[in-house]
C-alpha atoms as one frame of an Amber mdcrd trajectory, in Angstrom:
protein
  -0.005   0.237   0.288   1.080   3.208  -0.680   1.130   6.443   1.415  -0.137
   9.800   0.319   1.738  12.296  -0.603   1.409  15.520   0.984   3.291  19.028
  -0.529   3.189  21.980   1.243   4.116  25.323  -0.031   6.917  27.102   2.038
   8.467  30.030   1.886   9.748  31.038   5.638   6.767  32.996   6.174   4.644
  32.638   9.648   2.419  31.273   6.826   4.280  28.801   5.685   5.476  27.866
   8.652   2.003  27.535  10.203   1.144  24.922   7.200   4.234  23.258   6.961
   2.970  22.291  11.264  -0.763  21.364  10.020   0.988  19.185   7.236   3.217
  17.447   9.244   0.434  16.723  12.017  -1.677  15.619   9.292   0.722  12.904
   8.030   1.599  11.332  11.656  -1.995  11.123  11.866  -2.240   9.346   8.457
   0.941   7.937   7.744   1.396  10.692   4.374   4.966  11.716   2.983   5.341
  15.472   3.044   7.463  17.107   0.279   8.420  20.582   1.586   8.642  23.051
  -1.960   9.773  26.266  -1.470  10.589  28.455  -5.266  11.613  31.322  -6.155
  11.791  33.756  -9.237  15.744  35.094  -9.392  19.146  34.296  -8.265  19.075
  34.213  -4.306  19.131  37.945  -3.219  21.799  39.453  -1.300  21.234  40.763
   2.057  23.565  43.058   3.641  21.889  43.872   6.487  24.849  46.795   7.357
  27.573  44.193   7.177  29.248  42.155   4.926  27.203  40.851   1.762  25.722
  37.267   2.236  24.300  35.533  -0.655  20.570  33.885   0.705  20.582  30.359
  -0.028  16.642  29.057  -0.958  18.087  25.504  -0.042  19.635  26.133   3.046
  16.544  28.448   4.171  14.060  25.634   3.365  15.688  23.206   5.696  16.449
  25.130   8.449  12.178  25.881   8.466  11.428  22.364   8.060  14.060  21.355
  10.889  12.600  24.255  13.265   9.239  23.264  12.340  10.026  19.345  12.629
  10.655  19.987  16.091   7.346  21.590  17.008   5.572  18.217  16.101   5.868
  15.304  18.190   6.274  11.886  16.159   6.573  14.542  12.865   8.103  12.501
   9.740  11.104  13.040   8.037  10.313  15.813   5.250  11.703  15.802   1.610
  12.741  19.402   0.572  12.593  20.121  -2.954  13.851  23.787  -3.789  12.877
  25.368  -7.699  13.637  27.993  -9.440  10.485  29.355 -10.885   7.273  31.280
 -10.285   5.822  29.506  -6.982   2.006  29.514  -7.984   3.373  27.068 -11.182
   5.541  25.151  -8.948   2.945  24.124  -6.902   0.482  23.833  -9.411   2.963
  21.752 -10.915   3.647  19.628  -8.159   0.115  19.013  -7.303  -0.129  16.709
 -10.224   2.012  13.997  -7.982   0.521  14.711  -5.022  -2.401  14.066  -3.081
  -3.029  17.015  -1.226  -0.952  20.443  -1.138  -1.037  22.710   1.690  -0.440
  26.240   1.347  -0.591  28.966   4.127  -1.808  32.527   2.813  -1.135  35.893
   4.307  -3.747  37.738   2.562  -3.595  41.090   0.744  -4.085  41.802  -2.967
  -6.849  42.748  -4.966 -10.524  41.046  -4.925 -10.159  37.182  -4.288  -6.476
  37.548  -3.742  -7.947  39.698  -0.908  -9.174  36.683   0.978  -6.667  34.272
   0.334  -3.215  35.618  -1.410  -2.290  35.483  -5.392  -0.436  31.924  -4.778
  -3.048  30.353  -2.588  -5.633  31.472  -5.284  -4.112  30.154  -8.051  -3.173
  26.801  -6.575  -6.903  26.895  -5.513  -8.063  27.269  -8.854  -5.547  25.079
 -10.457  -4.861  22.179  -8.611  -4.350  18.934 -10.015  -5.718  17.513  -5.860
  -7.344  19.319  -3.286  -6.032  21.865  -1.317  -5.854  22.858   2.162  -4.773
  27.054   2.424  -4.367  27.858   6.270  -5.812  31.177   7.075  -3.985  34.221
   8.530  -2.988  33.972  11.870  -4.000  30.310  12.480  -2.431  28.625  15.860
  -2.261  24.947  15.731
């Protein structure tokens, strides 16, 4: 019997951390496999913060978030970590083709439908090949 696959979008924001926490809790209950996916559209930014330039590393940043959130969920399973250059909406919708469930957090903001969910979440809801769980802003788990 194959386990189901939960893909969760992670960008390091509080909303995406909550989405990952929810996905890990669901996987703990159901035995699902979790894949944390992050996407960026350009070369990783350089942060200066007044000191010497430091190049951001999306894969390393994703790993750090995954490890921090896993430590908060008792019995959390291992997580596959995927980093992709591309539009986050397109990357997550593409990943949904091999998933049983897609989980995204939302910050809200933006015009019309995006006012409620945020553009990435609304794109995922409209175009995903599997069911989507949208974690609302400020949801405590």
